[in-house]
Amino acid sequence: MLDLKNCDGRKDIKSMTLDEITEELEALGEKSFRAKQLYDWIHVKLAVSFDGMSSLSKELRRKLKENYSLTSLKTVEERRSRVDGTRKYLFGLEDGHIIESVWMQYQHGNSVCISSQVGCRMGCRFCASTLDGLERNLRPSEMLDQIYRIQSLTGERVSHVVVMGAGEPMDNYENVVRFLRLISSEKGLNISQRNLTVSTCGIVPGIRRFAEEGLQVTLALSLHAPNDEVRRTLMPVANRYKLEDVLGACRYYFEKTGRRLTFEYSLVRGVNDNLEEAGALARLLRDEKGHVNLIPVNPIKERDYVQSDRKAIADFKNLLEKNGINVTIRREMGRDIGGACGQLRKSYMEGEG
Ligand code: SF4
């Protein structure tokens, strides 16, 4: 459900489109060009308070403060990797929840991985973010502000965004879609939709609906197994949706958007990493439009999954390639600053941070 109010009931202005802000300001008796100025303060100058919006009159700033909240995340912790420059951030929300975001530097630009929910209820067995279940959905402003704060803190432009941190985007559908439109808006940070990636564990109706949005976003599917049987041992969502239907939805996404998919495959020793499984995966994906991204799984202490060894990863990759599948191996980023995704937040919450 789309939620445009913050927890004290004031309207969340950072989650609004320019048209909506224009309507709001007109209702307050202001001219429409004020809406453009305000939108620019929020989404281009990345203002953290109404007080700092110096081109707006004192009276307007007073009215804004009275009626609206300007979501601004608090930096609780920043950790920098000495190995590859990756930075992990813990941000505090207005209700005291903590979320994790990651900033990574690549040759093609700076990428931010954001959370879309506080926690997650999908229960994937290899994931630290789901261990305490779902706390709540993030509003569009709270997704935007992860990027805005990181851009302000690093002083560098963010060119790519992956919605791949804590949360299942299709479980917070309206807020995520609104976020994608705002972050790619020409009047805001204007990040190309082609540089936005949304990762899903495979919610079939969500993928089909997402295909109809008219967006040019990359969809990444957390696949992690070549068949339903193995997939069910790793991902409870596989009990709800059969692989056949998930891949059918992915094909539909390609047909509608022309965007090739990314199939994420975390390699777990002894669970899904033998050559038989590589062969089955090659057969499964033979006619799909996309590439496989192999991820050496990051161990989390609450589970006993172990990363595949280098040779197993290389053999798995070679077999896929021999069968004509495009494959990449995800570089491990920020291994020295919190390990697996969601792990830094988890250790902070347990007082080990
Ligand atoms: S991998 Fe993603 S969908 Fe699965 S539990 Fe973790 S956050 Fe949720």
Short mmCIF file of C-alpha atoms and ligand atoms in Angstrom, two decimals:
data_model
loop_
_atom_site.label_atom_id
_atom_site.label_comp_id
_atom_site.label_asym_id
_atom_site.label_seq_id
_atom_site.Cartn_x
_atom_site.Cartn_y
_atom_site.Cartn_z
CA MET A 1 0.00 0.00 0.00
CA LEU A 2 1.29 3.41 -0.94
CA ASP A 3 1.96 5.40 2.19
CA LEU A 4 2.64 9.11 1.88
CA LYS A 5 2.56 9.99 5.57
CA ASN A 6 5.36 9.80 8.07
CA CYS A 7 4.86 8.42 11.56
CA ASP A 8 3.61 11.69 13.11
CA GLY A 9 0.91 11.91 10.42
CA ARG A 10 2.45 14.80 8.46
CA LYS A 11 2.61 14.37 4.69
CA ASP A 12 5.87 13.00 3.31
CA ILE A 13 6.80 15.63 0.75
CA LYS A 14 9.92 13.83 -0.51
CA SER A 15 7.72 10.96 -1.74
CA MET A 16 5.58 13.28 -3.90
CA THR A 17 5.84 13.92 -7.62
CA LEU A 18 6.26 17.48 -8.93
CA ASP A 19 2.59 17.50 -9.97
CA GLU A 20 1.50 16.53 -6.49
CA ILE A 21 3.72 19.17 -4.87
CA THR A 22 2.31 21.76 -7.27
CA GLU A 23 -1.22 20.87 -6.15
CA GLU A 24 -0.22 21.02 -2.50
CA LEU A 25 1.38 24.45 -2.83
CA GLU A 26 -1.53 25.81 -4.82
CA ALA A 27 -3.79 24.72 -1.95
CA LEU A 28 -1.53 26.74 0.35
CA GLY A 29 -2.02 29.76 -1.92
CA GLU A 30 1.45 29.65 -3.52
CA LYS A 31 2.39 30.11 -7.19
CA SER A 32 3.31 27.01 -9.17
CA PHE A 33 6.95 28.05 -9.78
CA ARG A 34 7.47 27.69 -6.02
CA ALA A 35 6.74 23.97 -6.44
CA LYS A 36 9.60 23.67 -8.95
CA GLN A 37 11.94 25.49 -6.58
CA LEU A 38 10.91 23.24 -3.71
CA TYR A 39 11.31 20.09 -5.81
CA ASP A 40 14.78 21.27 -6.81
CA TRP A 41 15.78 21.85 -3.18
CA ILE A 42 14.62 18.36 -2.25
CA HIS A 43 15.78 16.28 -5.22
CA VAL A 44 18.72 18.15 -6.77
CA LYS A 45 20.26 20.23 -3.98
CA LEU A 46 19.44 17.40 -1.55
CA ALA A 47 18.40 19.75 1.26
CA VAL A 48 18.01 18.12 4.68
CA SER A 49 15.66 20.72 6.21
CA PHE A 50 13.11 23.32 5.12
CA ASP A 51 15.12 25.97 7.01
CA GLY A 52 17.99 25.69 4.56
CA MET A 53 15.81 26.44 1.51
CA SER A 54 16.94 30.04 1.24
CA SER A 55 15.11 30.96 -1.97
CA LEU A 56 11.72 30.27 -0.33
CA SER A 57 10.10 32.92 1.87
CA LYS A 58 10.18 32.49 5.65
CA GLU A 59 6.41 32.28 5.64
CA LEU A 60 6.38 29.42 3.12
CA ARG A 61 9.07 27.57 5.03
CA ARG A 62 6.96 27.93 8.17
CA LYS A 63 3.89 26.52 6.38
CA LEU A 64 5.93 23.65 4.99
CA LYS A 65 7.29 22.71 8.40
CA GLU A 66 3.82 22.77 9.87
CA ASN A 67 2.23 20.53 7.24
CA TYR A 68 4.97 18.29 5.85
CA SER A 69 7.88 16.16 6.93
CA LEU A 70 11.14 16.16 4.99
CA THR A 71 12.53 12.66 5.41
CA SER A 72 16.23 12.81 6.19
CA LEU A 73 18.11 9.72 7.31
CA LYS A 74 20.61 9.90 10.15
CA THR A 75 24.00 8.36 9.58
CA VAL A 76 24.51 5.90 12.42
CA GLU A 77 27.65 4.26 11.16
CA GLU A 78 29.95 4.31 8.14
CA ARG A 79 32.48 1.59 7.42
CA ARG A 80 35.06 1.81 4.66
CA SER A 81 36.72 -1.19 3.08
CA ARG A 82 40.50 -1.01 2.91
CA VAL A 83 40.44 -3.57 0.12
CA ASP A 84 38.22 -2.00 -2.55
CA GLY A 85 36.89 1.35 -1.26
CA THR A 86 33.36 0.01 -0.69
CA ARG A 87 31.47 1.85 2.05
CA LYS A 88 28.64 0.45 4.10
CA TYR A 89 26.21 2.73 5.88
CA LEU A 90 23.76 2.21 8.68
CA PHE A 91 21.04 4.83 8.57
CA GLY A 92 18.51 5.61 11.28
CA LEU A 93 14.84 6.17 10.37
CA GLU A 94 12.55 8.55 12.24
CA ASP A 95 10.93 5.70 14.18
CA GLY A 96 14.27 4.35 15.36
CA HIS A 97 14.63 1.51 12.85
CA ILE A 98 18.04 0.99 11.28
CA ILE A 99 18.67 0.14 7.62
CA GLU A 100 21.79 -0.73 5.65
CA SER A 101 22.98 0.65 2.31
CA VAL A 102 26.21 0.06 0.38
CA TRP A 103 28.26 2.33 -1.90
CA MET A 104 30.52 0.64 -4.45
CA GLN A 105 32.91 2.09 -7.00
CA TYR A 106 33.14 0.44 -10.39
CA GLN A 107 34.79 1.47 -13.63
CA HIS A 108 31.37 2.28 -15.05
CA GLY A 109 30.48 4.58 -12.15
CA ASN A 110 29.34 4.67 -8.53
CA SER A 111 26.65 2.25 -7.52
CA VAL A 112 24.45 2.25 -4.42
CA CYS A 113 22.67 -0.85 -3.15
CA ILE A 114 19.59 0.16 -1.18
CA SER A 115 17.15 -1.55 1.15
CA SER A 116 13.45 -1.50 0.26
CA GLN A 117 12.06 -2.79 3.57
CA VAL A 118 13.14 -2.97 7.20
CA GLY A 119 13.85 -6.68 7.40
CA CYS A 120 12.15 -9.13 5.05
CA ARG A 121 9.60 -11.90 5.35
CA MET A 122 10.76 -14.06 2.47
CA GLY A 123 12.95 -16.31 4.62
CA CYS A 124 15.73 -17.13 2.12
CA ARG A 125 18.01 -19.49 3.99
CA PHE A 126 21.29 -17.78 3.09
CA CYS A 127 20.19 -14.24 4.01
CA ALA A 128 20.85 -12.26 7.21
CA SER A 129 18.13 -9.67 6.50
CA THR A 130 15.26 -12.08 7.05
CA LEU A 131 16.31 -13.59 10.37
CA ASP A 132 13.98 -11.32 12.38
CA GLY A 133 11.22 -11.16 9.75
CA LEU A 134 9.67 -8.01 8.27
CA GLU A 135 9.42 -4.88 10.45
CA ARG A 136 7.89 -2.52 7.88
CA ASN A 137 7.96 -1.23 4.32
CA LEU A 138 10.14 1.73 3.40
CA ARG A 139 8.46 4.77 1.88
CA PRO A 140 9.77 6.17 -1.44
CA SER A 141 11.46 9.02 0.45
CA GLU A 142 13.35 6.56 2.64
CA MET A 143 14.64 4.74 -0.42
CA LEU A 144 15.58 8.01 -2.15
CA ASP A 145 17.32 9.36 0.90
CA GLN A 146 19.70 6.40 1.10
CA ILE A 147 21.06 7.61 -2.24
CA TYR A 148 20.83 11.33 -1.44
CA ARG A 149 22.72 10.93 1.85
CA ILE A 150 25.41 8.77 0.26
CA GLN A 151 25.87 11.21 -2.62
CA SER A 152 26.20 14.07 -0.11
CA LEU A 153 28.57 12.14 2.19
CA THR A 154 30.88 10.91 -0.58
CA GLY A 155 30.65 14.09 -2.66
CA GLU A 156 30.39 11.88 -5.75
CA ARG A 157 27.57 11.36 -8.20
CA VAL A 158 25.69 8.11 -7.92
CA SER A 159 25.14 6.71 -11.42
CA HIS A 160 23.71 3.24 -10.70
CA VAL A 161 21.23 1.95 -8.15
CA VAL A 162 20.45 -1.64 -7.25
CA VAL A 163 17.39 -2.45 -5.15
CA MET A 164 19.04 -5.54 -3.75
CA GLY A 165 19.54 -4.84 -0.05
CA ALA A 166 17.12 -5.89 2.68
CA GLY A 167 13.57 -6.48 1.53
CA GLU A 168 11.66 -7.96 -1.38
CA PRO A 169 10.76 -5.09 -3.75
CA MET A 170 7.62 -6.83 -5.03
CA ASP A 171 6.39 -7.05 -1.44
CA ASN A 172 6.48 -3.23 -1.25
CA TYR A 173 5.35 -2.73 -4.82
CA GLU A 174 3.78 0.75 -5.04
CA ASN A 175 6.44 2.42 -2.94
CA VAL A 176 9.24 0.84 -4.99
CA VAL A 177 7.69 1.81 -8.34
CA ARG A 178 7.17 5.38 -7.16
CA PHE A 179 10.77 5.46 -5.94
CA LEU A 180 12.00 4.29 -9.38
CA ARG A 181 10.04 7.03 -11.13
CA LEU A 182 11.33 9.72 -8.75
CA ILE A 183 15.00 8.69 -8.89
CA SER A 184 14.91 8.60 -12.69
CA SER A 185 12.93 11.84 -13.04
CA GLU A 186 14.59 14.44 -15.26
CA LYS A 187 13.79 17.04 -12.65
CA GLY A 188 15.50 15.09 -9.87
CA LEU A 189 18.78 13.16 -9.78
CA ASN A 190 17.89 11.88 -13.24
CA ILE A 191 19.56 8.48 -12.98
CA SER A 192 18.90 6.58 -16.19
CA GLN A 193 16.35 3.79 -15.78
CA ARG A 194 18.77 1.53 -17.59
CA ASN A 195 21.13 1.99 -14.65
CA LEU A 196 18.50 0.86 -12.13
CA THR A 197 18.23 -2.81 -11.15
CA VAL A 198 15.49 -4.40 -9.11
CA SER A 199 16.13 -7.82 -7.64
CA THR A 200 13.27 -10.17 -6.79
CA CYS A 201 13.14 -13.63 -5.27
CA GLY A 202 10.47 -14.48 -7.85
CA ILE A 203 7.01 -13.19 -6.93
CA VAL A 204 5.19 -14.09 -10.15
CA PRO A 205 2.24 -11.62 -10.04
CA GLY A 206 4.66 -8.84 -9.03
CA ILE A 207 6.96 -9.49 -12.00
CA ARG A 208 4.02 -9.55 -14.43
CA ARG A 209 2.64 -6.31 -13.03
CA PHE A 210 6.10 -4.72 -13.10
CA ALA A 211 6.37 -5.59 -16.80
CA GLU A 212 3.37 -3.33 -17.47
CA GLU A 213 4.78 -0.21 -15.80
CA GLY A 214 6.51 1.11 -18.91
CA LEU A 215 9.86 1.27 -17.12
CA GLN A 216 13.27 0.42 -18.62
CA VAL A 217 14.67 -1.05 -15.44
CA THR A 218 16.80 -4.23 -15.29
CA LEU A 219 15.16 -7.10 -13.47
CA ALA A 220 17.37 -9.53 -11.57
CA LEU A 221 15.89 -12.86 -10.50
CA SER A 222 17.31 -14.63 -7.46
CA LEU A 223 17.35 -18.09 -9.00
CA HIS A 224 19.92 -20.01 -6.91
CA ALA A 225 18.88 -23.47 -8.12
CA PRO A 226 18.31 -25.32 -11.40
CA ASN A 227 15.08 -26.99 -10.22
CA ASP A 228 12.19 -26.57 -7.79
CA GLU A 229 13.44 -29.26 -5.43
CA VAL A 230 16.78 -27.60 -4.65
CA ARG A 231 15.23 -24.15 -4.79
CA ARG A 232 12.71 -25.05 -2.11
CA THR A 233 15.51 -25.97 0.29
CA LEU A 234 16.99 -22.46 -0.11
CA MET A 235 13.97 -20.24 -0.65
CA PRO A 236 10.53 -20.73 0.92
CA VAL A 237 9.03 -18.60 -1.90
CA ALA A 238 9.67 -21.58 -4.20
CA ASN A 239 6.82 -23.37 -2.41
CA ARG A 240 4.46 -20.67 -3.70
CA TYR A 241 5.67 -20.27 -7.27
CA LYS A 242 7.02 -22.97 -9.56
CA LEU A 243 10.20 -22.23 -11.46
CA GLU A 244 8.35 -22.75 -14.73
CA ASP A 245 5.94 -19.93 -13.80
CA VAL A 246 8.71 -17.67 -12.50
CA LEU A 247 10.64 -18.03 -15.78
CA GLY A 248 7.42 -17.50 -17.72
CA ALA A 249 6.97 -14.18 -15.90
CA CYS A 250 10.61 -13.27 -16.67
CA ARG A 251 10.03 -13.97 -20.38
CA TYR A 252 6.97 -11.73 -20.22
CA TYR A 253 9.11 -9.00 -18.65
CA PHE A 254 11.57 -9.26 -21.55
CA GLU A 255 8.78 -9.22 -24.15
CA LYS A 256 7.24 -6.10 -22.64
CA THR A 257 10.40 -4.12 -21.88
CA GLY A 258 13.10 -5.52 -24.17
CA ARG A 259 15.36 -5.63 -21.10
CA ARG A 260 17.48 -8.75 -20.72
CA LEU A 261 17.38 -10.30 -17.28
CA THR A 262 20.06 -11.16 -14.77
CA PHE A 263 19.76 -14.57 -13.14
CA GLU A 264 21.48 -14.46 -9.75
CA TYR A 265 22.91 -17.77 -8.59
CA SER A 266 24.57 -17.99 -5.16
CA LEU A 267 26.91 -20.93 -5.05
CA VAL A 268 26.64 -22.90 -1.80
CA ARG A 269 29.05 -25.76 -1.26
CA GLY A 270 27.38 -29.15 -1.52
CA VAL A 271 23.92 -27.63 -2.04
CA ASN A 272 23.73 -26.28 -5.60
CA ASP A 273 27.29 -26.19 -6.96
CA ASN A 274 28.04 -29.51 -8.65
CA LEU A 275 28.45 -30.04 -12.37
CA GLU A 276 25.18 -31.91 -12.67
CA GLU A 277 23.44 -28.80 -11.37
CA ALA A 278 25.44 -26.61 -13.74
CA GLY A 279 24.25 -28.80 -16.64
CA ALA A 280 20.64 -28.61 -15.46
CA LEU A 281 20.94 -24.83 -15.13
CA ALA A 282 22.30 -24.56 -18.68
CA ARG A 283 19.34 -26.57 -19.98
CA LEU A 284 16.87 -24.54 -17.95
CA LEU A 285 18.16 -21.20 -19.26
CA ARG A 286 19.01 -22.26 -22.82
CA ASP A 287 16.28 -20.15 -24.39
CA GLU A 288 16.05 -17.35 -21.83
CA LYS A 289 17.08 -13.78 -22.58
CA GLY A 290 19.62 -12.89 -19.97
CA HIS A 291 22.86 -13.81 -18.29
CA VAL A 292 23.84 -15.68 -15.15
CA ASN A 293 25.62 -13.87 -12.34
CA LEU A 294 27.37 -16.35 -10.06
CA ILE A 295 27.73 -15.22 -6.46
CA PRO A 296 30.10 -16.97 -4.09
CA VAL A 297 27.70 -17.08 -1.09
CA ASN A 298 28.72 -15.02 1.92
CA PRO A 299 28.51 -17.21 5.01
CA ILE A 300 26.34 -15.94 7.90
CA LYS A 301 26.91 -17.30 11.33
CA GLU A 302 23.26 -18.22 11.95
CA ARG A 303 23.32 -20.73 9.10
CA ASP A 304 25.80 -23.41 8.22
CA TYR A 305 26.13 -22.69 4.50
CA VAL A 306 29.67 -22.60 3.19
CA GLN A 307 31.04 -20.86 0.10
CA SER A 308 31.98 -23.08 -2.84
CA ASP A 309 35.71 -23.33 -3.43
CA ARG A 310 37.39 -21.53 -6.31
CA LYS A 311 37.74 -24.61 -8.48
CA ALA A 312 34.06 -25.52 -8.10
CA ILE A 313 33.10 -21.96 -9.06
CA ALA A 314 35.40 -21.98 -12.10
CA ASP A 315 34.16 -25.43 -13.23
CA PHE A 316 30.53 -24.36 -12.82
CA LYS A 317 31.16 -21.24 -14.89
CA ASN A 318 33.02 -23.12 -17.62
CA LEU A 319 30.27 -25.66 -18.04
CA LEU A 320 27.65 -22.94 -18.41
CA GLU A 321 29.79 -21.13 -20.96
CA LYS A 322 30.39 -24.31 -22.95
CA ASN A 323 26.61 -24.53 -23.22
CA GLY A 324 26.33 -21.05 -24.63
CA ILE A 325 25.18 -19.25 -21.46
CA ASN A 326 26.60 -15.80 -20.68
CA VAL A 327 28.11 -15.87 -17.21
CA THR A 328 29.78 -13.41 -14.87
CA ILE A 329 31.11 -13.97 -11.37
CA ARG A 330 30.17 -11.22 -8.96
CA ARG A 331 33.20 -9.54 -7.44
CA GLU A 332 33.05 -9.66 -3.70
CA MET A 333 32.90 -6.10 -2.43
CA GLY A 334 33.52 -4.91 1.11
CA ARG A 335 34.23 -8.37 2.49
CA ASP A 336 36.28 -6.81 5.33
CA ILE A 337 33.46 -4.52 6.52
CA GLY A 338 30.51 -6.66 7.45
CA GLY A 339 30.50 -9.68 5.16
CA ALA A 340 27.11 -10.69 3.85
CA CYS A 341 24.36 -8.30 2.92
CA GLY A 342 22.44 -7.32 6.05
CA GLN A 343 25.16 -8.61 8.32
CA LEU A 344 26.43 -5.20 9.43
CA ARG A 345 22.93 -4.18 10.53
CA LYS A 346 22.40 -7.49 12.28
CA SER A 347 25.62 -7.22 14.28
CA TYR A 348 24.83 -3.57 15.14
CA MET A 349 21.37 -4.55 16.42
CA GLU A 350 22.95 -7.25 18.55
CA GLY A 351 25.33 -4.70 20.02
CA GLU A 352 28.45 -6.01 18.33
CA GLY A 353 28.75 -3.10 15.93
S1 SF4 B 1 17.50 -12.59 -0.16
FE1 SF4 B 1 16.16 -10.82 -0.47
S2 SF4 B 1 14.09 -11.73 -0.62
FE2 SF4 B 1 15.40 -13.30 0.29
S3 SF4 B 1 15.15 -13.03 2.50
FE3 SF4 B 1 16.95 -11.82 1.88
S4 SF4 B 1 16.19 -9.77 1.53
FE4 SF4 B 1 14.42 -11.16 1.52
#
